[in-house]
Coordinates of N, CA and C in Angstrom, one line a residue:
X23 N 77.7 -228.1 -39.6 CA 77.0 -227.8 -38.3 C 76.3 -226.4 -38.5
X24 N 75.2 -226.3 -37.9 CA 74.3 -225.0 -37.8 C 75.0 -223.8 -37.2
X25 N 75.0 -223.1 -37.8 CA 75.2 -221.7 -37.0 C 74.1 -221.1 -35.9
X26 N 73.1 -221.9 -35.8 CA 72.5 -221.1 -34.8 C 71.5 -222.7 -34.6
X27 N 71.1 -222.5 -33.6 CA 70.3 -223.3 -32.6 C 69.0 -222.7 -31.9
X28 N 67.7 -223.5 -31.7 CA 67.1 -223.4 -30.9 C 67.3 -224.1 -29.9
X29 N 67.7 -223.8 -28.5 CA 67.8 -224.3 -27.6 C 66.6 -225.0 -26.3
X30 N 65.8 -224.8 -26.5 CA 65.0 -225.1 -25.9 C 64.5 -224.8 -24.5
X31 N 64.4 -225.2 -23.4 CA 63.9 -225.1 -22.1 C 65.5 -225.4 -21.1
X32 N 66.0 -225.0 -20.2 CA 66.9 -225.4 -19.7 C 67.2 -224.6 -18.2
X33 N 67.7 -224.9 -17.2 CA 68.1 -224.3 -15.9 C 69.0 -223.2 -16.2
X34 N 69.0 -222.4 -14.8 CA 70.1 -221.3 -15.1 C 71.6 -221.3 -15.3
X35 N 72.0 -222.4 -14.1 CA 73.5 -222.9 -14.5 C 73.5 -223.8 -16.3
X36 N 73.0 -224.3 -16.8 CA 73.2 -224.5 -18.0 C 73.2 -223.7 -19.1
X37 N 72.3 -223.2 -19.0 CA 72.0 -221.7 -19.8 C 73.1 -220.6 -19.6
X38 N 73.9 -220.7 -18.5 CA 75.0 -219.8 -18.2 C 76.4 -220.7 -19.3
X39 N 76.5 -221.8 -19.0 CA 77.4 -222.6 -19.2 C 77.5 -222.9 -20.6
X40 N 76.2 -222.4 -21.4 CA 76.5 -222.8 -23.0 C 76.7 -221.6 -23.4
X41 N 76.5 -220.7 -22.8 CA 76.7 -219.5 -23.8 C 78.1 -218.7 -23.4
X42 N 78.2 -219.0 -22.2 CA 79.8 -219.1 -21.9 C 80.6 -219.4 -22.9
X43 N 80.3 -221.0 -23.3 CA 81.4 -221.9 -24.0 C 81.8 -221.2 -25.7
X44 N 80.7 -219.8 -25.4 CA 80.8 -219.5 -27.1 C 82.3 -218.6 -27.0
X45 N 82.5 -218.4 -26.2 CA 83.9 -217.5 -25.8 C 85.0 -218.5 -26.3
X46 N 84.8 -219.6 -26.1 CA 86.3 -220.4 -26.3 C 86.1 -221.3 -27.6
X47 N 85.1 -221.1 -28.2 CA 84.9 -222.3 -29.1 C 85.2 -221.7 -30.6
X48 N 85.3 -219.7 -30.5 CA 86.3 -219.6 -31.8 C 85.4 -219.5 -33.0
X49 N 84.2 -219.8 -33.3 CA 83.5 -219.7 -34.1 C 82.0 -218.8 -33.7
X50 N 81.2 -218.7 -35.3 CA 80.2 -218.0 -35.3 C 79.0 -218.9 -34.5
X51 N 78.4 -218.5 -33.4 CA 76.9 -219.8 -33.2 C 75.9 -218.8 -32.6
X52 N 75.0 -219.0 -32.5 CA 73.7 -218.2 -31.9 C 72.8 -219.2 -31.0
X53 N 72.2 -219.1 -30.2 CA 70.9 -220.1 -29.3 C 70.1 -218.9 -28.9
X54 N 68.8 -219.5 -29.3 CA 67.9 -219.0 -28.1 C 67.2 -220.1 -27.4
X55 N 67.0 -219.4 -26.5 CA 66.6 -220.7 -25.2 C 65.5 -219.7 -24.3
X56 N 64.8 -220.9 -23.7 CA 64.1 -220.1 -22.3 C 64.8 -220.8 -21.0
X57 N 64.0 -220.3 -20.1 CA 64.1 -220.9 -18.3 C 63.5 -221.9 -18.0
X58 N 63.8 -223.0 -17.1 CA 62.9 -224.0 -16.3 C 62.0 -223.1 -16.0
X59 N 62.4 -222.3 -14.6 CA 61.6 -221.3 -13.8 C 62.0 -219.8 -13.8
X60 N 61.2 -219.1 -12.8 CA 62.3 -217.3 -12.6 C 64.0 -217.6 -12.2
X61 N 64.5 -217.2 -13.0 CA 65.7 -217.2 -12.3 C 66.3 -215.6 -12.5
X62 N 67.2 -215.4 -11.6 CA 68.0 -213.8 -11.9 C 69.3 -214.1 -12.2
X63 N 69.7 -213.6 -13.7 CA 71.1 -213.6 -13.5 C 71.7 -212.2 -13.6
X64 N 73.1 -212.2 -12.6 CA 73.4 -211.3 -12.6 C 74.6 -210.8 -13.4
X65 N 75.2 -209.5 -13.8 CA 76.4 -209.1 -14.7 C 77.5 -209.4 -13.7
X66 N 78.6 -209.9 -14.2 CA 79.7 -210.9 -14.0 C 80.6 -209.7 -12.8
X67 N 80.1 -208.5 -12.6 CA 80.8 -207.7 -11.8 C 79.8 -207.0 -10.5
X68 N 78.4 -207.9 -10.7 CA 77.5 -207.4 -9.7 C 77.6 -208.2 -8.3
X69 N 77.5 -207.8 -7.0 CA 77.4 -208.6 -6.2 C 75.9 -209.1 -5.9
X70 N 75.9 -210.6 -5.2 CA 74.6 -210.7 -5.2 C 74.0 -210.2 -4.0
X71 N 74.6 -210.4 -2.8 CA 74.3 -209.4 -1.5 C 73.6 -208.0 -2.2
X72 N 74.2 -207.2 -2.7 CA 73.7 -205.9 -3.3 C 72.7 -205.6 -4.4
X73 N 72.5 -207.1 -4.9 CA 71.6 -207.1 -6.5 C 70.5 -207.5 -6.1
X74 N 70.2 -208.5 -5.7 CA 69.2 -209.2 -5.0 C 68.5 -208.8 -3.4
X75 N 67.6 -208.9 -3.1 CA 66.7 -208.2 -2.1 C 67.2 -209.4 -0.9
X76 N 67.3 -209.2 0.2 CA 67.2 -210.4 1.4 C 65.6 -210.9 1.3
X77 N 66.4 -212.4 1.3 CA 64.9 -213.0 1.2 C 64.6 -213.5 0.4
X78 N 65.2 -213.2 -1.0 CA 64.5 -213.7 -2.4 C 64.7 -214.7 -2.5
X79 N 63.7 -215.8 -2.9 CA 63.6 -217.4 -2.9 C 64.1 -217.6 -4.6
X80 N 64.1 -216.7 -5.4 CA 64.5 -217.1 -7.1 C 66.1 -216.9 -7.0
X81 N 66.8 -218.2 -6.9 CA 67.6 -218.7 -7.8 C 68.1 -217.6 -8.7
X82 N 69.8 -217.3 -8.0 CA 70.4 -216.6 -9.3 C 71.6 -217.3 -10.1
X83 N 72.2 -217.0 -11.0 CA 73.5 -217.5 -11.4 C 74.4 -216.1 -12.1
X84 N 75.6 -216.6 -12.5 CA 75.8 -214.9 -12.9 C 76.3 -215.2 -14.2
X85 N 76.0 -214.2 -14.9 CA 76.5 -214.2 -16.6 C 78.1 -214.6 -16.8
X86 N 78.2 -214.7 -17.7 CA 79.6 -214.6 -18.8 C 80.2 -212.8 -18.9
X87 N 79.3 -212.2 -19.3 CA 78.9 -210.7 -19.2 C 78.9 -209.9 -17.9
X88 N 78.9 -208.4 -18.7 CA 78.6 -207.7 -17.6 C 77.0 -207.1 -17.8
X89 N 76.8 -205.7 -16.7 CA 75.7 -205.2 -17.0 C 74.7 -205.6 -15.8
X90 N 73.4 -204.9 -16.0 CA 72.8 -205.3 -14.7 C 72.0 -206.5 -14.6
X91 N 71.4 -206.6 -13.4 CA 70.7 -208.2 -13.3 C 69.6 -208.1 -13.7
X92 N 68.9 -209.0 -14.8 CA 67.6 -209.5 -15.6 C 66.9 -210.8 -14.7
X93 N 65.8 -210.7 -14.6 CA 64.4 -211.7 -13.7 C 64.3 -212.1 -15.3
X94 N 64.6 -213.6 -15.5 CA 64.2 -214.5 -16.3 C 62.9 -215.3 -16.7
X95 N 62.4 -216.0 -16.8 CA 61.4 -217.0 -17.0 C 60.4 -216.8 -18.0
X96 N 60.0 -215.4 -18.0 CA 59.3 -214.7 -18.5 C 59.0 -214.6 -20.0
X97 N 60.9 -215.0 -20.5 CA 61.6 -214.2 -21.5 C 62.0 -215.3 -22.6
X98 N 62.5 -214.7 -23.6 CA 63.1 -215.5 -24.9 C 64.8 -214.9 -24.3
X99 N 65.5 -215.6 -24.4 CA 66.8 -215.0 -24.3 C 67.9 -215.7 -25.4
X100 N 69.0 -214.8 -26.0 CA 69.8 -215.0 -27.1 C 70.8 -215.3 -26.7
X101 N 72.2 -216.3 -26.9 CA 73.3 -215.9 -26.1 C 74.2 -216.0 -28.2
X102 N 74.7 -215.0 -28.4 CA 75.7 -214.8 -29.6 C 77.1 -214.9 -29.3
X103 N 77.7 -215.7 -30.0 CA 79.5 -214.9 -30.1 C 79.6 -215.0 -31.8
X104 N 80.5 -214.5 -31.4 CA 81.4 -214.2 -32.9 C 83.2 -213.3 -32.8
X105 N 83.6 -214.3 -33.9 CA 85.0 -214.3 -33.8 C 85.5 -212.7 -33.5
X106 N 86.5 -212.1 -33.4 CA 87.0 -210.7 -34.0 C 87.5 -210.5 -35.2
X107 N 87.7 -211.5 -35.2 CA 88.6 -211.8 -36.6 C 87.6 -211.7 -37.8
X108 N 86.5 -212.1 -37.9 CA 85.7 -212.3 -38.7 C 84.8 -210.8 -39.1
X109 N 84.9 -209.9 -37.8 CA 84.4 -208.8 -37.8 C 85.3 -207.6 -38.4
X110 N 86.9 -208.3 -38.4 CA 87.4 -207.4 -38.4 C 87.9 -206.4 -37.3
X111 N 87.5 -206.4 -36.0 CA 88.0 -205.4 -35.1 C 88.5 -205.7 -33.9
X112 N 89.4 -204.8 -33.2 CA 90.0 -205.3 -32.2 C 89.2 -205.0 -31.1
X113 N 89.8 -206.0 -29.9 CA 88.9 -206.2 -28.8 C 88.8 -204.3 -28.2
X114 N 89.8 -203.9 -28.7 CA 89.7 -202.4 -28.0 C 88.5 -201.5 -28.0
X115 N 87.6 -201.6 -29.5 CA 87.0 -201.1 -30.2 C 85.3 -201.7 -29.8
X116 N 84.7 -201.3 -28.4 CA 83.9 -202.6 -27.8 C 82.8 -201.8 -28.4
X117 N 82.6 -200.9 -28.7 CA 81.4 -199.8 -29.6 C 81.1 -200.3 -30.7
X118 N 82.2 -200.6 -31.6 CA 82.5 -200.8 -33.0 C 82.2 -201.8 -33.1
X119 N 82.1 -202.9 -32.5 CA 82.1 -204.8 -32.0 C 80.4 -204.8 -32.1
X120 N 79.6 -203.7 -31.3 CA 78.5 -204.0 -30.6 C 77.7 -203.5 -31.4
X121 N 78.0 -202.2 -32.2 CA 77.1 -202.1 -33.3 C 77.4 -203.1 -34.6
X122 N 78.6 -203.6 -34.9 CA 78.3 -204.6 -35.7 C 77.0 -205.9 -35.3
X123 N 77.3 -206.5 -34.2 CA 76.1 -207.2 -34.0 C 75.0 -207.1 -33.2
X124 N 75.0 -205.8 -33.0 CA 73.3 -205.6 -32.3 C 72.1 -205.6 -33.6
X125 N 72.9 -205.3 -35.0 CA 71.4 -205.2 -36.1 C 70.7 -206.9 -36.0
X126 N 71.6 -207.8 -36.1 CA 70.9 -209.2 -35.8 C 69.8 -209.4 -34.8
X127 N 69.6 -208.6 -33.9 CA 68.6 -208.9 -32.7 C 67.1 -207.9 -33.2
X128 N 68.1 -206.7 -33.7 CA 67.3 -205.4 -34.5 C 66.8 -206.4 -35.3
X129 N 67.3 -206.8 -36.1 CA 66.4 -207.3 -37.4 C 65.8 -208.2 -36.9
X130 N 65.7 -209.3 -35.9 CA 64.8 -210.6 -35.8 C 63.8 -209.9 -35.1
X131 N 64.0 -209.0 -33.9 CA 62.9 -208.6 -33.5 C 61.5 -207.9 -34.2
X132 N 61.9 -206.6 -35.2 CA 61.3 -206.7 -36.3 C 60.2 -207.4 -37.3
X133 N 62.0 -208.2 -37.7 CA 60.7 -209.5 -38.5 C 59.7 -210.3 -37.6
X134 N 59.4 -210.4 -36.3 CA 58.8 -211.5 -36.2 C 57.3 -210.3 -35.2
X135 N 57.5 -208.9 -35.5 CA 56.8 -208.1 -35.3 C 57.0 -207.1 -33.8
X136 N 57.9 -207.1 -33.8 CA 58.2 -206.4 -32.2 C 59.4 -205.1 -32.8
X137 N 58.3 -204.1 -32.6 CA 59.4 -202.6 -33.5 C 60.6 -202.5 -32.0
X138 N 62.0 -202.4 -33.1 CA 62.7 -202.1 -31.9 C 64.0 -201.5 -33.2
X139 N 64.6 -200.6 -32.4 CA 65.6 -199.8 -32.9 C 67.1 -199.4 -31.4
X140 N 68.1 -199.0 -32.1 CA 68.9 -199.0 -30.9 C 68.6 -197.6 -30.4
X141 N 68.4 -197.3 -29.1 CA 68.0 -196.0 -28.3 C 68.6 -194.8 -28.7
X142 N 70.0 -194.9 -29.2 CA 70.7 -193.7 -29.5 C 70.1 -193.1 -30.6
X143 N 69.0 -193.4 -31.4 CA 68.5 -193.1 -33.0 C 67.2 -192.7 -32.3
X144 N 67.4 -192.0 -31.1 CA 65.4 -191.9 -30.4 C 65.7 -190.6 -29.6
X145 N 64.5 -190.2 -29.1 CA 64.8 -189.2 -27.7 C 64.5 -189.5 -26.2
X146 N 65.0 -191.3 -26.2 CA 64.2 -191.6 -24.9 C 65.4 -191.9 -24.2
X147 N 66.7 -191.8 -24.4 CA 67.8 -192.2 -23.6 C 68.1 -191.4 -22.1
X148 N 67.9 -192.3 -21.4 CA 68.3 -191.7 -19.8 C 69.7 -192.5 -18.8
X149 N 70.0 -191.9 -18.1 CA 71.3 -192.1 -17.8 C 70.9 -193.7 -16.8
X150 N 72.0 -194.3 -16.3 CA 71.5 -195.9 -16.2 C 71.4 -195.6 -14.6
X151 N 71.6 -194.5 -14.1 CA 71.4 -194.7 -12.5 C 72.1 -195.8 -11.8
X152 N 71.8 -195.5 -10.1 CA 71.8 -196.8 -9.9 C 70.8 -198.1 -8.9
X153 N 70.6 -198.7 -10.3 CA 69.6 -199.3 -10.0 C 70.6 -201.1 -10.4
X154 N 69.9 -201.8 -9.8 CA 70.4 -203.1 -9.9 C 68.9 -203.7 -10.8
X155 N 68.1 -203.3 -11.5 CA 67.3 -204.1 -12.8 C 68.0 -203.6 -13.8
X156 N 67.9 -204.7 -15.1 CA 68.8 -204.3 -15.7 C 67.5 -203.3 -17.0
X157 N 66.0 -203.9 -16.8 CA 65.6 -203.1 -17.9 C 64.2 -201.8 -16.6
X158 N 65.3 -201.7 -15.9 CA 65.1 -200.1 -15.0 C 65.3 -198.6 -15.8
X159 N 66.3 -198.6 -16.8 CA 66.5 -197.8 -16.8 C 67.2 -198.0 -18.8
X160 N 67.1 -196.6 -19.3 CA 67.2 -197.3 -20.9 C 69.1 -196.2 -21.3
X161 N 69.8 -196.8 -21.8 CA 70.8 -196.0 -22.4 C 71.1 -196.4 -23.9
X162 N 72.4 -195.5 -24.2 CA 72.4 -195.1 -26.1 C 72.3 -196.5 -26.8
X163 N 72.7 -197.3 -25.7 CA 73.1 -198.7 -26.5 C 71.6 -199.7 -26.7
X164 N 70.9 -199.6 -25.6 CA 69.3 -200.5 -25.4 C 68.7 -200.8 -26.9
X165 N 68.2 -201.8 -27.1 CA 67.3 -201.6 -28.1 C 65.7 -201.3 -27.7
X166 N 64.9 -200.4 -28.4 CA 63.6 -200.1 -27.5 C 62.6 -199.7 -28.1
X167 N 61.8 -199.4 -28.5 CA 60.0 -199.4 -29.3 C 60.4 -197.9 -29.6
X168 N 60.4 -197.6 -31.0 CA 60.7 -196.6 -31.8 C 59.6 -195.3 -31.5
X169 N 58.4 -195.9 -31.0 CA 57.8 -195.4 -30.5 C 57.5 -194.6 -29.0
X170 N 57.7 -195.6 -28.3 CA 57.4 -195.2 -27.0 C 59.1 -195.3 -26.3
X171 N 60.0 -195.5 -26.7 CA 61.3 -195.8 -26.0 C 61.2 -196.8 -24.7
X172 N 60.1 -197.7 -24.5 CA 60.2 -198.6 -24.0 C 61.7 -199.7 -24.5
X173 N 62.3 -200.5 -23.5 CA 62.9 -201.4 -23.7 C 62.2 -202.3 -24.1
X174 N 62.8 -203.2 -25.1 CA 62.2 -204.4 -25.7 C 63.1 -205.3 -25.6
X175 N 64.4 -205.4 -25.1 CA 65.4 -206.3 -25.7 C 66.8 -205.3 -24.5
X176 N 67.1 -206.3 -23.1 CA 68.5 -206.0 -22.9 C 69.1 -207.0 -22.7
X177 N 69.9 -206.2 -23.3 CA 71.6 -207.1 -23.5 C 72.8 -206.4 -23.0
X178 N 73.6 -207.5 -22.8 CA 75.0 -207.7 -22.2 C 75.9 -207.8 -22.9
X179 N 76.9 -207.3 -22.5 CA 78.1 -207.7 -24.2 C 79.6 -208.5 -22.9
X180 N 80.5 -208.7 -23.7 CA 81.9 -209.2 -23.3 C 82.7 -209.6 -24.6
X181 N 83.6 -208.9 -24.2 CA 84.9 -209.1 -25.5 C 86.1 -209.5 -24.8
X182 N 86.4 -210.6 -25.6 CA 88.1 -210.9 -25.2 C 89.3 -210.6 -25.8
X183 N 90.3 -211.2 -26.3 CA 90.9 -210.9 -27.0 C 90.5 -211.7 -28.3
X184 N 89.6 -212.5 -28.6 CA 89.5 -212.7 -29.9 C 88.1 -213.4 -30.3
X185 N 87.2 -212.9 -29.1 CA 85.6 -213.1 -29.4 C 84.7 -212.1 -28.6
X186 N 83.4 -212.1 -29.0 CA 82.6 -211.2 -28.7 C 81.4 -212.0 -28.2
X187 N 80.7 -211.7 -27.0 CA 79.7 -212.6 -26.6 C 78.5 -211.4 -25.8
X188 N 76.9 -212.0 -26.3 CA 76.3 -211.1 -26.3 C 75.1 -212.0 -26.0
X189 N 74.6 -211.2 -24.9 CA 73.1 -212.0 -24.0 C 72.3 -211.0 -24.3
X190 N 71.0 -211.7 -24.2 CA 69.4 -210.8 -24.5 C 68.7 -211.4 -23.9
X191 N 67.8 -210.4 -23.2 CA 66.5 -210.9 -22.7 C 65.4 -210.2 -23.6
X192 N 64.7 -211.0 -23.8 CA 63.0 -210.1 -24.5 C 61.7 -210.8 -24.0
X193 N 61.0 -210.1 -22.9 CA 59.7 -210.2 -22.3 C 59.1 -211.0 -23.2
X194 N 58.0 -211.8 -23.0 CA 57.1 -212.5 -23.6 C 56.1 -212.8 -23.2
X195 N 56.1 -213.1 -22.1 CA 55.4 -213.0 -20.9 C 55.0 -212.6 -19.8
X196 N 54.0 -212.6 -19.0 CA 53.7 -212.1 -17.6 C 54.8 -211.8 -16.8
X197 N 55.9 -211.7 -16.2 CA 56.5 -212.5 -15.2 C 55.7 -213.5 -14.5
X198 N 55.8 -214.2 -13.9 CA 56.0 -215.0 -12.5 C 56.0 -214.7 -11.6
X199 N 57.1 -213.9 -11.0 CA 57.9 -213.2 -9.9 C 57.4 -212.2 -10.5
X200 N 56.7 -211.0 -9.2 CA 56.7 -209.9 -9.0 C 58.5 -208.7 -8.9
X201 N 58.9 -208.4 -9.7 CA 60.1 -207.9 -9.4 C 60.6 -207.2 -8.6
X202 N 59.5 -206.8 -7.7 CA 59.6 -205.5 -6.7 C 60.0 -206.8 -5.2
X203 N 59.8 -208.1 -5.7 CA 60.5 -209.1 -5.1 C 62.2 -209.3 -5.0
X204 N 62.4 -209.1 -6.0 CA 63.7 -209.2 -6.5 C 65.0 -208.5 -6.0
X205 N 64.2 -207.2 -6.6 CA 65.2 -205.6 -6.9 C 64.2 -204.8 -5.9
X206 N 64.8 -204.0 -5.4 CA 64.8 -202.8 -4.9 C 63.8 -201.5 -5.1
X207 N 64.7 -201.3 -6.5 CA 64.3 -200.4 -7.9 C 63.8 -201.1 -9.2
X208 N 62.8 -202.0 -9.3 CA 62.1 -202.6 -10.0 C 61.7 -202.0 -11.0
X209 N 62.0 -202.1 -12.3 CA 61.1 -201.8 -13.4 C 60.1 -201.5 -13.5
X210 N 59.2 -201.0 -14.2 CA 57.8 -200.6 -14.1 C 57.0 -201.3 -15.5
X211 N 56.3 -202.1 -15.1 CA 55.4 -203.5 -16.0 C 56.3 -202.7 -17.3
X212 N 56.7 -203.2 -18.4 CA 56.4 -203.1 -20.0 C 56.0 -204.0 -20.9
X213 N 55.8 -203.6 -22.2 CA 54.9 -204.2 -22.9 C 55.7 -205.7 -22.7
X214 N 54.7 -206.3 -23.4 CA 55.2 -208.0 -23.2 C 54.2 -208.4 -24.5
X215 N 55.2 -209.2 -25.3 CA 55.2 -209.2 -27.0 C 54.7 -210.8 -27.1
X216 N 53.7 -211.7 -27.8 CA 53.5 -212.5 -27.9 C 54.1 -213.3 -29.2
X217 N 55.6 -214.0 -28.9 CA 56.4 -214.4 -29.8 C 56.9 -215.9 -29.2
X218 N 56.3 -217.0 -30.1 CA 57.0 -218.1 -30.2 C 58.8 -218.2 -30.4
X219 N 59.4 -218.9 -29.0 CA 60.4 -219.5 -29.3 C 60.9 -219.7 -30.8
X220 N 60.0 -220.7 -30.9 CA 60.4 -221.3 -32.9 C 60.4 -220.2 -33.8
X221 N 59.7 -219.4 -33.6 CA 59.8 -218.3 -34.9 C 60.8 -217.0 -34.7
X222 N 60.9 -217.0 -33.3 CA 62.2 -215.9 -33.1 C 63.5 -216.9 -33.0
X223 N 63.5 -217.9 -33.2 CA 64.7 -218.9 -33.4 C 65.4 -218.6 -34.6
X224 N 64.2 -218.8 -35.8 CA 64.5 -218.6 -37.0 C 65.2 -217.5 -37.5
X225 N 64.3 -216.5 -37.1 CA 64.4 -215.1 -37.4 C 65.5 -214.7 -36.8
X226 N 66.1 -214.9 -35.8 CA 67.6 -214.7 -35.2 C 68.5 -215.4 -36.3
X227 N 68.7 -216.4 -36.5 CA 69.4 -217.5 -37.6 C 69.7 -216.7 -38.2
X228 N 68.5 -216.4 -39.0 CA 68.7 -216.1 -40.6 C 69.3 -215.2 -40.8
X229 N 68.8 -214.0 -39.9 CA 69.7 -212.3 -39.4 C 71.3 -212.8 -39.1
X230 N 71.5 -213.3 -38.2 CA 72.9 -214.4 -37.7 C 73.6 -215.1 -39.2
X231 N 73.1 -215.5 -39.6 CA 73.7 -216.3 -41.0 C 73.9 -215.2 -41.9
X232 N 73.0 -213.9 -42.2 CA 73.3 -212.8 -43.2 C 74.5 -212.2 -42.8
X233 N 74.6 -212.0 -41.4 CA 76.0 -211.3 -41.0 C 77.0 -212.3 -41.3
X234 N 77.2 -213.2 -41.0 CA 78.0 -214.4 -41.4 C 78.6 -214.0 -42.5
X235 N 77.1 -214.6 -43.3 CA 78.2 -213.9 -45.0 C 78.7 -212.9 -45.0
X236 N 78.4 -211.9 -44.8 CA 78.5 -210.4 -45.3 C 80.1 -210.4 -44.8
X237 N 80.3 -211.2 -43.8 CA 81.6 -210.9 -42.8 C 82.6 -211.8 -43.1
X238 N 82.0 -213.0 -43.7 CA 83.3 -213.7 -44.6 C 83.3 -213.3 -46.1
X239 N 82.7 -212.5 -46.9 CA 82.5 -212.2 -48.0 C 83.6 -210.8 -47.8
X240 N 83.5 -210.3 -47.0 CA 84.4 -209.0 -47.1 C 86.1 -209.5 -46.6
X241 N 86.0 -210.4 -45.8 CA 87.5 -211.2 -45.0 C 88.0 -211.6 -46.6
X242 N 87.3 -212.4 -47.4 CA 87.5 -213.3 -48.3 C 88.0 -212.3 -49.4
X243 N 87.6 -210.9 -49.4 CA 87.9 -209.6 -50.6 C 89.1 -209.0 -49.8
X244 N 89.4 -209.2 -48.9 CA 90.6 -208.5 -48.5 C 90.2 -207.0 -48.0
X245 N 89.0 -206.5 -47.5 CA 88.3 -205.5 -47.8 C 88.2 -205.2 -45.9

């Protein structure tokens, strides 16, 4: 079986529901997928009364994850797990977890031409406020254009006792939805990267399958 999938086109309750299932299924897998339509999901501890604007006609669902709520449709989105065991670290250690697999998103974005680095390695880090968008506002963890400290890429993390699961959104498009529909405290337009599904599929994989080895090559040395 593949370690990573392209997922294709799908609704927000399914798209919640498979990348959930990477929590209990114990192994390494990767998907990227898009939306039917806009949809908002929110982090597993947001309320939607308080996340969402009265009125808003876009459909939300709420993550696996925490973190703030992302306006969909737009986007390429990742959903990752991977074992602890495989990484080596305990669920305690959620820093240590996250930089192990944030270079996989690092490196696919990259390769497929979208500069992106994690924010702490920049001078553009600002505190996360409160704002209910989740790419409102950038911290040490964001991945974001080495250049301009724009966001290019947010994600969500969740650790249990014996897996790690990690959501991404990355612009591609226009929005749809105006987000000042949405949220409150809306984001302010950023760049939006012209990247095929199929070739950021791959380029996730392959980043996804290098950590793979690297992670049973070192379990397998006792190391």
């Amino acid at each position: 079986m593949s370690l990573w999938v392209d997922d294709g086109v799908n609704d927000g309750p399914t798209n919640m529901a498979r990348d959930a299932a990477y929590l209990e299924c114990g192994e390494a897998r990767v998907r990227v997928y898009e939306w039917d339509r806009p949809w908002v999901s929110l982090g597993r501890f947001q309320v939607p009364e308080m996340t969402v604007r009265a009125g808003c006609e876009v459909g939300w669902v709420i993550r696996p994850t925490g973190g703030k709520a992302v306006l969909h449709g737009h986007d390429l989105t990742v959903g990752m797990g991977f074992p602890l065991a495989l990484l080596r670290e305990s669920e305690r250690e959620v820093k240590a977890i996250y930089r192990r697999v944030i270079p996989v998103l690092v490196g696919a974005l990259n390769r497929v031409g979208i500069p992106a680095i994690l924010a702490e390695e920049t001078p553009f880090v600002r505190g996360a406020g409160k704002v209910a968008d989740c790419f409102a506002h950038v911290s040490a963890n964001d991945v974001v254009d080495p250049a301009t400290g724009m966001k290019v890429c947010g994600c969500a993390l969740r650790v249990t006792s014996d897996m790690v699961l990690v959501q991404a959104s990355i612009p591609v498009r226009e929005p749809e939805v105006f987000a000042g529909e949405v949220f409150d405290d809306p984001a302010l337009p950023g760049q939006v990267w012209n990247v095929r599904r199929q070739d950021f599929s791959v380029a996730v994989g392959e980043e996804f399958e290098g950590l793979v080895a690297r992670c049973t090559s070192t379990v397998e040395r006792g190391g």
